Coordinates of C-alpha atoms in Angstrom, one line a residue:
M1 CA 2.5 32.1 -4.3
Q2 CA 1.0 29.2 -5.9
I3 CA 0.1 26.0 -3.9
Q4 CA 1.6 22.6 -5.2
D5 CA -1.0 20.0 -5.3
L6 CA 0.3 16.9 -3.6
P7 CA 1.2 14.2 -4.0
Y8 CA 3.1 14.7 -7.2
S9 CA 1.7 13.0 -10.2
D10 CA 5.2 12.0 -11.1
P11 CA 7.8 12.6 -8.5
G12 CA 10.8 11.9 -11.1
V13 CA 13.8 9.9 -11.1
P14 CA 16.1 10.7 -8.3
D15 CA 19.9 10.9 -8.8
A16 CA 20.7 8.5 -6.1
R17 CA 24.4 8.0 -6.9
S18 CA 25.5 10.0 -3.8
G19 CA 23.8 12.2 -0.9
P20 CA 25.1 15.5 -2.4
R21 CA 23.8 14.5 -5.9
L22 CA 20.4 13.8 -4.2
L23 CA 20.3 17.2 -2.6
W24 CA 21.3 19.1 -5.9
W25 CA 18.4 17.2 -7.6
L26 CA 16.0 18.1 -5.0
G27 CA 16.9 21.7 -5.1
R28 CA 16.9 21.8 -8.9
N29 CA 13.5 20.3 -9.0
Q30 CA 12.3 22.9 -6.5
L31 CA 14.0 25.9 -8.2
G32 CA 10.7 27.5 -8.8
G33 CA 9.8 27.5 -5.2
Q34 CA 13.3 28.5 -4.3
C35 CA 13.0 31.6 -6.5
R36 CA 9.6 32.4 -5.3
A37 CA 11.0 32.2 -1.7
L38 CA 13.9 34.4 -2.5
L39 CA 11.5 37.3 -3.9
W40 CA 8.6 37.1 -1.4
G41 CA 10.5 35.6 1.7
L42 CA 8.4 32.6 1.9
L43 CA 9.5 29.1 2.8
P44 CA 8.8 26.2 0.3
P45 CA 7.6 23.1 2.1
P46 CA 10.0 20.3 3.0
P47 CA 10.4 17.9 0.3
P48 CA 7.1 15.8 0.0
R49 CA 8.8 14.6 -3.1
L50 CA 11.5 12.8 -1.2
Q51 CA 8.7 11.3 1.1
Q52 CA 6.7 10.2 -2.0
L53 CA 9.9 8.6 -3.7
L54 CA 10.7 6.7 -0.6
A55 CA 7.0 5.4 -0.2
R56 CA 7.1 4.2 -3.8
K57 CA 10.5 2.6 -3.4
A58 CA 9.0 0.5 -0.3
A59 CA 6.0 -0.5 -2.4
Y60 CA 8.2 -1.4 -5.2
L61 CA 10.6 -3.5 -3.5
G62 CA 8.0 -4.9 -0.8
S63 CA 9.2 -7.7 1.6
A64 CA 12.6 -7.6 -0.1
L65 CA 13.3 -4.1 1.3
T66 CA 13.8 -5.1 5.0
R67 CA 16.0 -8.1 3.8
R68 CA 18.5 -5.5 2.2
V69 CA 18.1 -2.6 4.7
A70 CA 17.2 -2.7 8.4
A71 CA 13.8 -2.0 8.9
G72 CA 14.8 0.7 11.5
E73 CA 17.0 2.4 8.9
V74 CA 14.2 2.7 6.7
V75 CA 11.8 4.2 9.4
T76 CA 14.7 6.8 10.1
V77 CA 15.1 7.7 6.6
S78 CA 11.5 8.3 6.0
T79 CA 11.0 10.3 9.2
G80 CA 14.1 12.1 10.7
D81 CA 16.4 12.1 7.6
V82 CA 13.6 13.4 5.5
E83 CA 13.0 16.1 7.9
K84 CA 16.9 17.1 8.0
I85 CA 17.1 17.1 4.2
G86 CA 14.0 19.4 4.1
W87 CA 15.8 21.7 6.5
F88 CA 18.5 22.0 4.1
V89 CA 16.4 22.6 1.1
E90 CA 14.3 25.2 2.6
A91 CA 17.3 26.8 4.2
V92 CA 19.0 27.4 0.8
S93 CA 16.6 30.2 -0.2
R94 CA 17.2 32.1 3.1
F95 CA 20.9 31.5 2.5
T96 CA 20.8 32.9 -0.9
A97 CA 19.0 35.9 0.2
A98 CA 21.4 36.5 3.1
A99 CA 24.4 36.1 0.8
L100 CA 22.8 38.8 -1.5
T101 CA 22.3 41.2 1.2
V102 CA 25.8 40.8 2.6
V103 CA 27.1 41.4 -1.0
V104 CA 25.2 44.4 -1.7
V105 CA 25.9 45.9 1.9
C106 CA 29.7 45.3 1.2
V107 CA 29.6 46.9 -2.1
A108 CA 27.6 49.7 -1.1
L109 CA 30.1 50.6 1.9
L110 CA 33.0 50.3 -0.3
V111 CA 31.4 52.9 -2.6
Y112 CA 30.1 54.8 0.0
Q113 CA 33.0 54.9 2.5
P114 CA 36.0 52.9 1.5
A115 CA 38.0 53.4 4.7
L116 CA 35.4 51.6 6.7
G117 CA 34.0 49.5 3.7
V118 CA 37.4 47.6 3.6
V119 CA 37.1 46.6 7.1
V120 CA 33.6 45.4 6.9
A121 CA 34.4 43.7 3.4
V122 CA 37.3 41.7 5.1
G123 CA 35.4 41.0 8.6
L124 CA 32.3 39.6 7.3
P125 CA 33.8 36.5 5.6
V126 CA 36.1 35.9 8.6
V127 CA 32.9 36.1 10.8
A128 CA 30.8 33.8 8.4
L129 CA 33.4 31.0 8.1
A130 CA 34.9 31.0 11.4
V131 CA 32.7 28.4 12.9
L132 CA 32.9 26.0 10.0
P133 CA 35.8 24.1 11.7
L134 CA 33.7 23.4 14.4
L135 CA 30.8 21.8 12.5
P136 CA 32.3 18.2 11.8
R137 CA 32.9 17.6 15.4
A138 CA 29.6 19.1 16.1
T139 CA 28.1 16.8 13.6
S140 CA 29.8 13.7 14.7
R141 CA 28.6 14.0 18.1
A142 CA 25.1 14.5 17.0
D143 CA 25.5 11.4 14.8
V144 CA 26.6 9.3 18.0
Q145 CA 23.6 10.8 19.8
R146 CA 21.2 9.5 17.1
E147 CA 22.7 6.3 17.1
K148 CA 22.4 5.8 20.7
A149 CA 19.0 7.0 20.8
G150 CA 18.1 4.6 17.8
R151 CA 19.4 1.7 20.1
A152 CA 17.5 2.7 23.0
T153 CA 14.3 3.0 20.9
E154 CA 15.0 -0.5 19.5
L155 CA 15.4 -2.0 22.9
A156 CA 12.2 -0.2 24.0
S157 CA 10.3 -1.7 21.1
D158 CA 11.7 -5.1 21.6
T159 CA 10.9 -5.0 25.4
V160 CA 7.1 -3.8 24.8
A161 CA 6.8 -6.5 22.0
G162 CA 8.0 -9.2 24.2
L163 CA 6.5 -7.9 27.6
R164 CA 4.2 -11.0 27.9
V165 CA 7.0 -13.4 27.5
L166 CA 9.4 -11.4 29.8
R167 CA 6.8 -11.5 32.7
G168 CA 6.5 -15.2 32.1
I169 CA 10.1 -15.6 32.7
G170 CA 10.7 -12.8 35.2
G171 CA 12.9 -10.8 33.0
E172 CA 11.5 -7.4 33.5
D173 CA 14.0 -6.1 35.7
L174 CA 16.8 -7.4 33.4
F175 CA 15.7 -5.5 30.3
L176 CA 14.6 -2.6 32.6
D177 CA 18.2 -2.3 33.7
R178 CA 19.4 -2.5 29.9
Y179 CA 17.0 0.1 29.0
R180 CA 18.0 2.3 31.9
R181 CA 21.8 2.1 30.9
A182 CA 20.9 2.7 27.3
S183 CA 19.0 6.0 28.3
Q184 CA 21.7 7.2 30.2
E185 CA 24.2 6.7 27.3
V186 CA 21.8 8.8 25.2
R187 CA 21.6 11.6 27.8
H188 CA 25.3 11.8 28.1
A189 CA 25.7 12.0 24.2
A190 CA 23.0 14.5 24.3
V191 CA 25.0 16.5 26.7
R192 CA 28.2 16.2 24.6
S193 CA 26.4 17.4 21.7
A194 CA 24.7 20.3 23.3
R195 CA 28.0 21.7 24.4
M196 CA 29.5 21.8 21.0
W197 CA 26.4 23.5 19.7
S198 CA 26.4 26.1 22.6
V199 CA 29.9 26.8 21.5
I200 CA 28.7 27.6 18.2
S201 CA 25.8 29.4 19.1
A202 CA 28.0 31.6 21.4
L203 CA 30.4 32.5 18.6
Q204 CA 27.5 33.5 16.3
V205 CA 26.8 36.2 19.0
L206 CA 30.6 37.0 19.8
L207 CA 32.1 37.2 16.5
P208 CA 29.6 39.9 15.0
G209 CA 29.9 41.8 18.1
L210 CA 33.6 42.0 17.8
L211 CA 33.3 42.9 14.3
L212 CA 31.0 45.8 15.1
I213 CA 33.4 46.9 17.7
V214 CA 36.1 47.0 15.3
V215 CA 34.2 49.0 12.9
V216 CA 33.3 51.5 15.7
L217 CA 36.8 52.0 16.8
R218 CA 38.2 52.5 13.5
G219 CA 35.3 54.8 12.7
V220 CA 35.8 56.8 15.9
Q221 CA 39.6 57.2 14.8
L222 CA 38.7 58.3 11.5
A223 CA 36.1 60.9 12.6
R224 CA 38.9 62.3 15.0
E225 CA 41.2 62.6 12.0
G226 CA 38.4 64.4 9.9
R227 CA 38.2 61.6 7.4
I228 CA 34.6 60.9 8.0
T229 CA 31.8 62.6 9.5
V230 CA 29.7 61.4 12.5
G231 CA 26.8 60.8 10.3
E232 CA 28.8 58.6 8.0
L233 CA 30.0 56.6 10.8
V234 CA 26.4 56.3 12.1
T235 CA 25.3 54.9 8.5
V236 CA 28.1 52.3 8.4
Y237 CA 27.2 51.3 12.0
S238 CA 23.6 50.7 11.1
A239 CA 24.5 48.9 7.9
V240 CA 26.8 46.5 10.0
M241 CA 23.8 46.0 12.4
I242 CA 21.6 45.1 9.4
V243 CA 24.1 42.4 8.1
N244 CA 24.2 40.8 11.6
Y245 CA 21.0 38.8 11.0
P246 CA 21.7 37.5 7.6
L247 CA 25.0 36.2 8.9
R248 CA 23.3 33.8 10.9
H249 CA 22.0 32.1 7.8
F250 CA 25.4 31.3 6.9
V251 CA 26.1 29.1 10.0
E252 CA 22.6 27.7 9.4
I253 CA 23.2 26.6 6.1
A254 CA 26.5 25.1 7.0
M255 CA 24.7 23.1 9.8
A256 CA 21.7 22.1 7.6
Y257 CA 24.2 20.8 5.1
S258 CA 26.3 18.9 7.7
F259 CA 23.1 17.3 9.1
S260 CA 21.4 16.7 5.9
R261 CA 24.6 15.3 3.9
P262 CA 24.6 11.7 5.8
S263 CA 20.8 11.8 5.9
A264 CA 20.9 12.3 2.0
Q265 CA 23.4 9.5 1.7
R266 CA 21.2 7.1 3.7
A267 CA 18.2 8.1 1.5
A268 CA 20.2 7.6 -1.8
R269 CA 21.2 4.1 -0.5
V270 CA 17.5 3.4 -0.1
L271 CA 16.4 5.0 -3.3
S272 CA 19.3 3.3 -5.2
L273 CA 17.9 -0.3 -4.5
Q274 CA 16.6 -2.1 -7.3
R275 CA 14.7 -5.4 -7.8
L276 CA 17.0 -7.9 -9.6
T277 CA 14.3 -8.7 -12.1
N278 CA 12.9 -6.4 -14.7
T279 CA 9.2 -5.6 -13.9
E280 CA 8.8 -2.8 -16.2
S281 CA 9.0 -4.9 -19.5
S282 CA 6.7 -4.5 -22.5
R283 CA 4.4 -7.4 -21.4
T284 CA 0.7 -5.6 -20.9
S285 CA -1.5 -8.7 -21.2
G286 CA -3.3 -9.9 -18.1
A287 CA -1.6 -11.9 -15.4
P288 CA -1.0 -15.6 -16.5
G289 CA -1.9 -18.7 -14.7
G290 CA -0.9 -22.3 -14.7
E291 CA 1.9 -24.1 -13.1
L292 CA 4.4 -22.4 -10.8
F293 CA 7.9 -23.5 -11.5
D294 CA 11.1 -22.5 -9.6
P295 CA 14.1 -23.3 -11.8
A296 CA 16.4 -22.7 -8.9
S297 CA 15.0 -25.7 -6.7
G298 CA 13.0 -27.7 -9.4
L299 CA 9.9 -27.0 -7.4
R300 CA 6.8 -27.5 -9.6
A301 CA 3.3 -26.5 -8.1
P302 CA 0.5 -27.7 -10.4
A303 CA -2.4 -25.1 -11.2
H304 CA -5.3 -25.4 -9.1
G305 CA -3.8 -27.8 -6.4
F306 CA -2.8 -27.4 -2.9
T307 CA 1.0 -28.2 -2.7
A308 CA 2.9 -28.4 0.5
V309 CA 6.6 -27.7 0.6
V310 CA 8.8 -29.2 3.4
C311 CA 12.4 -27.6 4.0
G312 CA 14.6 -28.4 6.9
D313 CA 16.2 -25.1 6.7
P314 CA 13.9 -22.2 7.6
D315 CA 16.3 -19.5 5.9
M316 CA 16.0 -21.5 2.9
A317 CA 12.2 -21.7 3.1
G318 CA 12.1 -17.8 3.3
R319 CA 14.6 -17.4 0.3
L320 CA 12.1 -19.7 -1.6
A321 CA 9.1 -17.7 -0.7
D322 CA 10.9 -14.6 -1.9
R323 CA 11.5 -16.2 -5.4
L324 CA 8.0 -17.4 -5.6
G325 CA 6.8 -13.9 -4.9
G326 CA 9.1 -12.6 -7.9
H327 CA 12.2 -11.4 -6.0
A328 CA 14.7 -13.6 -7.6
A329 CA 17.8 -14.1 -6.0
E330 CA 20.0 -13.5 -9.2
P331 CA 19.0 -12.3 -12.7
G332 CA 17.8 -15.0 -15.2
R333 CA 16.5 -17.3 -12.6
S334 CA 13.1 -15.8 -12.4
V335 CA 10.1 -18.2 -11.3
L336 CA 7.6 -19.3 -14.1
L337 CA 3.9 -19.1 -14.0
G338 CA 2.3 -20.8 -16.7
G339 CA 5.6 -20.7 -18.5
V340 CA 5.8 -16.9 -18.2
P341 CA 8.8 -15.5 -16.1
L342 CA 7.5 -13.5 -13.5
D343 CA 10.1 -10.8 -14.3
E344 CA 8.4 -10.3 -17.7
L345 CA 5.4 -8.9 -15.8
S346 CA 4.8 -5.4 -14.2
L347 CA 4.9 -5.3 -10.7
A348 CA 1.1 -4.8 -10.7
Q349 CA 0.6 -7.9 -12.7
A350 CA 3.1 -10.0 -10.7
R351 CA 1.5 -9.0 -7.4
T352 CA -2.1 -9.7 -8.8
A353 CA -0.9 -13.1 -9.9
V354 CA 1.2 -14.3 -6.8
L355 CA 0.7 -13.1 -3.2
V356 CA 3.2 -14.0 -0.6
Q357 CA 2.4 -14.1 3.0
D358 CA 5.7 -13.9 5.0
K359 CA 6.4 -15.9 8.1
D360 CA 5.9 -13.0 10.2
P361 CA 3.2 -10.8 8.7
V362 CA 2.4 -7.4 9.9
L363 CA -0.9 -6.0 11.0
L364 CA -1.6 -2.3 10.8
S365 CA -3.4 -0.4 13.3
G366 CA -7.1 0.2 12.6
T367 CA -10.4 -1.4 12.5
L368 CA -10.8 -5.0 11.4
R369 CA -12.9 -3.7 8.3
E370 CA -9.9 -1.7 7.2
L371 CA -7.5 -4.4 7.7
L372 CA -9.4 -6.7 5.4
D373 CA -10.1 -3.8 2.8
V374 CA -7.4 -5.1 0.5
P375 CA -7.3 -5.1 -3.1
S376 CA -9.0 -8.5 -4.0
S377 CA -10.9 -10.3 -6.9
G378 CA -14.2 -9.7 -4.8
T379 CA -15.2 -13.5 -4.9
V380 CA -14.1 -14.3 -1.2
R381 CA -16.1 -12.5 1.3
A382 CA -14.5 -11.4 4.5
E383 CA -16.8 -13.5 6.7
D384 CA -15.8 -16.5 5.0
A385 CA -12.1 -15.8 5.1
L386 CA -12.5 -15.1 9.0
A387 CA -14.1 -18.5 9.3
A388 CA -11.7 -20.6 7.0
A389 CA -9.0 -18.9 9.3
Q390 CA -10.9 -19.8 12.5
C391 CA -10.9 -16.2 13.8
A392 CA -14.2 -16.8 15.9
D393 CA -12.2 -16.2 19.1
V394 CA -10.2 -13.4 17.6
L395 CA -13.5 -11.6 16.9
D396 CA -14.7 -12.1 20.6
A397 CA -11.5 -10.7 21.9
L398 CA -11.5 -7.7 19.6
V399 CA -15.2 -6.9 20.8
Q400 CA -14.3 -7.3 24.4
G401 CA -11.3 -5.1 24.1
S402 CA -13.3 -2.3 22.2
L403 CA -15.3 -0.1 24.6
D404 CA -17.5 1.4 21.7
A405 CA -17.7 -1.4 19.0
S406 CA -20.5 -4.2 19.1
D407 CA -19.7 -5.2 15.5
P408 CA -16.2 -7.1 15.4
M409 CA -15.5 -5.5 12.1
D410 CA -15.5 -1.9 13.6
A411 CA -13.3 -3.0 16.6
R412 CA -9.8 -1.6 16.4
I413 CA -6.6 -3.3 16.2
T414 CA -3.7 -1.8 18.2
E415 CA -0.3 -1.1 16.3
R416 CA 1.1 -4.4 14.9
G417 CA -1.6 -6.3 16.7
R418 CA 0.2 -6.2 20.1
S419 CA -3.0 -6.6 22.0
L420 CA -3.3 -10.0 20.5
S421 CA -1.4 -13.2 20.8
G422 CA 0.8 -14.6 18.1
G423 CA -1.7 -17.1 17.0
Q424 CA -4.4 -14.7 16.7
R425 CA -2.3 -12.4 14.7
Q426 CA -1.3 -15.1 12.4
R427 CA -5.0 -16.1 11.8
L428 CA -6.1 -12.5 11.0
A429 CA -3.1 -12.2 8.6
L430 CA -4.3 -15.5 7.1
A431 CA -7.9 -14.2 6.7
R432 CA -6.6 -11.0 5.0
S433 CA -4.5 -13.2 2.6
L434 CA -7.5 -15.2 1.8
V435 CA -9.8 -12.1 1.1
T436 CA -7.4 -11.2 -1.5
D437 CA -8.0 -14.5 -3.5
P438 CA -4.9 -14.1 -5.8
E439 CA -4.2 -16.8 -8.5
V440 CA -1.2 -18.1 -6.5
L441 CA -1.1 -17.9 -2.9
V442 CA 2.2 -18.7 -1.0
L443 CA 1.8 -19.2 2.7
D444 CA 5.1 -19.5 4.8
E445 CA 4.3 -21.5 7.9
P446 CA 0.8 -19.9 8.3
T447 CA 0.0 -22.0 11.5
S448 CA 3.1 -22.2 13.6
A449 CA 1.5 -20.4 16.4
V450 CA -1.7 -22.1 16.9
D451 CA -2.7 -25.5 18.6
S452 CA -3.0 -28.7 16.7
H453 CA -7.0 -28.7 17.0
T454 CA -7.1 -25.3 15.4
E455 CA -4.4 -26.1 12.8
A456 CA -6.5 -29.1 11.4
R457 CA -9.6 -26.7 11.1
I458 CA -7.6 -24.2 9.3
A459 CA -6.1 -26.8 6.9
E460 CA -9.7 -27.9 6.0
G461 CA -10.9 -24.2 5.7
L462 CA -7.9 -23.5 3.6
R463 CA -8.4 -26.2 1.1
R464 CA -12.2 -25.6 0.9
L465 CA -11.7 -21.7 0.3
R466 CA -8.8 -22.1 -2.2
R467 CA -10.4 -24.8 -4.3
G468 CA -9.8 -24.0 -8.1
R469 CA -6.9 -21.8 -7.0
T470 CA -3.1 -22.6 -6.7
T471 CA -1.9 -22.7 -3.1
V472 CA 1.7 -23.4 -1.8
V473 CA 2.1 -23.9 1.8
L474 CA 5.8 -24.1 3.3
T475 CA 5.3 -25.8 6.5
S476 CA 6.5 -29.0 8.3
S477 CA 3.2 -29.7 10.2
P478 CA 1.7 -33.1 9.5
L479 CA -1.7 -31.8 9.8
L480 CA -1.3 -29.6 6.8
L481 CA 0.7 -31.9 4.9
D482 CA -1.8 -34.6 5.1
R483 CA -4.2 -32.5 3.6
A484 CA -2.2 -31.4 0.7
D485 CA -2.5 -32.8 -3.0
Q486 CA 1.1 -32.9 -3.4
V487 CA 4.1 -32.6 -1.1
V488 CA 7.6 -31.5 -2.3
F489 CA 10.5 -32.1 0.0
L490 CA 13.5 -30.1 -0.4
H491 CA 17.0 -31.0 0.8
E492 CA 19.9 -28.6 0.5
G493 CA 17.8 -26.4 -1.6
K494 CA 16.6 -28.9 -4.3
V495 CA 13.6 -31.1 -4.8
A496 CA 14.6 -34.5 -3.2
A497 CA 11.2 -36.4 -3.5
T498 CA 7.5 -35.5 -4.3
G499 CA 4.5 -37.5 -3.5
R500 CA 1.9 -37.6 -0.9
H501 CA 2.5 -37.0 2.9
R502 CA 1.9 -40.8 3.9
E503 CA 4.0 -42.1 1.2
L504 CA 7.0 -39.9 1.9
I505 CA 6.8 -40.7 5.8
G506 CA 7.3 -44.2 5.1
A507 CA 9.7 -43.9 2.0
E508 CA 12.0 -41.1 2.6
P509 CA 13.9 -41.1 6.0
R510 CA 15.1 -37.4 5.7
Y511 CA 11.4 -36.1 5.1
R512 CA 10.5 -38.1 8.2
A513 CA 13.3 -36.7 10.4
V514 CA 12.1 -33.1 9.3
V515 CA 8.4 -33.7 9.8
T516 CA 8.8 -35.8 13.1
R517 CA 11.7 -34.0 14.5
E518 CA 13.7 -37.2 14.8
T519 CA 17.4 -36.9 15.8
E520 CA 19.9 -38.7 13.8
D521 CA 20.7 -40.9 16.8
E522 CA 16.8 -41.8 16.9
Q523 CA 16.9 -42.7 13.1
H524 CA 19.9 -44.9 13.6
A525 CA 18.2 -46.7 16.5
S526 CA 15.0 -47.1 14.6
G527 CA 17.1 -48.5 11.5
D528 CA 16.2 -45.8 9.2
I529 CA 19.8 -44.8 8.7
A530 CA 22.8 -47.3 8.0
A531 CA 25.9 -46.7 6.8
P532 CA 26.2 -44.1 3.9
A533 CA 25.4 -45.9 0.7
P534 CA 27.6 -45.3 -2.5
P535 CA 26.4 -42.5 -4.6
R536 CA 25.3 -44.9 -7.4
E537 CA 22.9 -46.6 -5.2
R538 CA 21.1 -43.2 -4.2
P539 CA 20.9 -41.2 -7.4
D540 CA 20.0 -37.3 -7.2
P541 CA 16.6 -36.9 -8.5
S542 CA 17.8 -33.4 -9.8
D543 CA 19.8 -35.1 -12.2
G544 CA 16.8 -36.9 -13.9
A545 CA 17.0 -40.3 -12.1
P546 CA 13.6 -41.8 -11.1
L547 CA 12.3 -40.9 -7.6
L548 CA 11.8 -44.6 -6.9
G549 CA 15.7 -45.1 -6.9
A550 CA 15.6 -43.2 -3.6
L551 CA 13.9 -46.4 -2.0
E552 CA 16.7 -48.9 -3.0
P553 CA 18.9 -48.1 0.1
L554 CA 15.8 -48.4 2.5
E555 CA 14.9 -51.7 1.0
E556 CA 18.6 -53.0 1.5
I557 CA 18.5 -51.8 5.0
E558 CA 15.2 -53.7 5.8
E559 CA 16.8 -57.0 4.1
S560 CA 20.0 -56.5 6.2
A561 CA 17.9 -56.2 9.3

């Protein structure tokens, strides 16, 4: 049997309209393997084609994937669900061979000894289909067990991730009790599921045995009447015994389909996700450069400049970062880079031009050298990026935590960097982003977990290392804002003011409230906010009114004071 080279050069376009259609598509594309398995009794491998498709979909959607589908569901689909789908795909060949065997035996018995052949031909379908009514209940109980197990795993993962915080507040016992209750629920669900499957397994043994007894009793009766010989009875008995094993595959295929159908439905839901922008257009030229413009908010980030964006709503800031990365919220509202919509670029071109670092970046396990081995321009060295991100103490911590690594670059980072503090993980992620050296780098709160002294040094290093490139930082930190070439203040998703940090802190009360965390009462007490001014006295900058118009109410307040 020819071995298929993996991965596939082109896994194809899946039929993701429904779970059954996806199963049919997978089976159709492995028809050659199914036929060879049928002829030689070999089993085709589980569908690596599906795993490859899921991996490509995750890479295609990027960070937008986990915003549309829960991260836990993505992991479940790519592991457990793929295994169940693979079970069904490879069980098809065994079922086909079993079905042919049963048909051939029934036809042969009908021809060889019709009196007993009729009993076998009627009894075999009854035996094969008798357990089908029990499968939906068994599958339902298995799904409940899977759901409860997923919740327990998620609770355990959250507990491990926040163990340091839990110890600080004395919450270990509380979460231990929660996990104990969750694990007991999983155990009870597993017992209920096992009971149903034990009944099905018992029927698999009982029903073929009853059929064999019926055939023997009928054969003995016919032999006494002289209608068949003892040799013919033994032959029929042997044929029924042979068919007993293929009958098990009828139950297996039913079980495999019952488990794989919801799994295929979940896989189809993930595979059917699409970016709202068209990244497969005909544009083949290199990635553009120039000003970055977001038509949804009116944000303009000049080329080769350091632009800081202040947004009072963290969720709104996250949506802005998504748009700047090419994930438009709706078609036709793509961000422009140098006048070129990002949705007219291929995915590779768009990601080469714009890199977005999320608020909570993920560190993969491996050595520090592997972490920083990312596609890059080659201009920025790893040492320079680590220095700019102020990672000296992080390197020392990695060396101290490694038993066999004297070079920090060879020190291993645990899964998701759990052995490091939040600030250390944040700085390593920033260094990784700096190494890539994209034309446009978008950072969402890159220093929220570091102290002010470190933050000031990071701001200087970031400005120095990104000189000549476009950098957009979504932050409310005065240290970063003071070092930006331009600060853009967004209010309710629209640009409300633009200028330098020190200008806006004195001229825009709403900006000052976000940056200094002043409450509304404190602003009233300081005289920054008076009675609401008429709309004509505070024009909306998005309507084309001069930004200086926003200063008029402040001047009136000072005069009245």
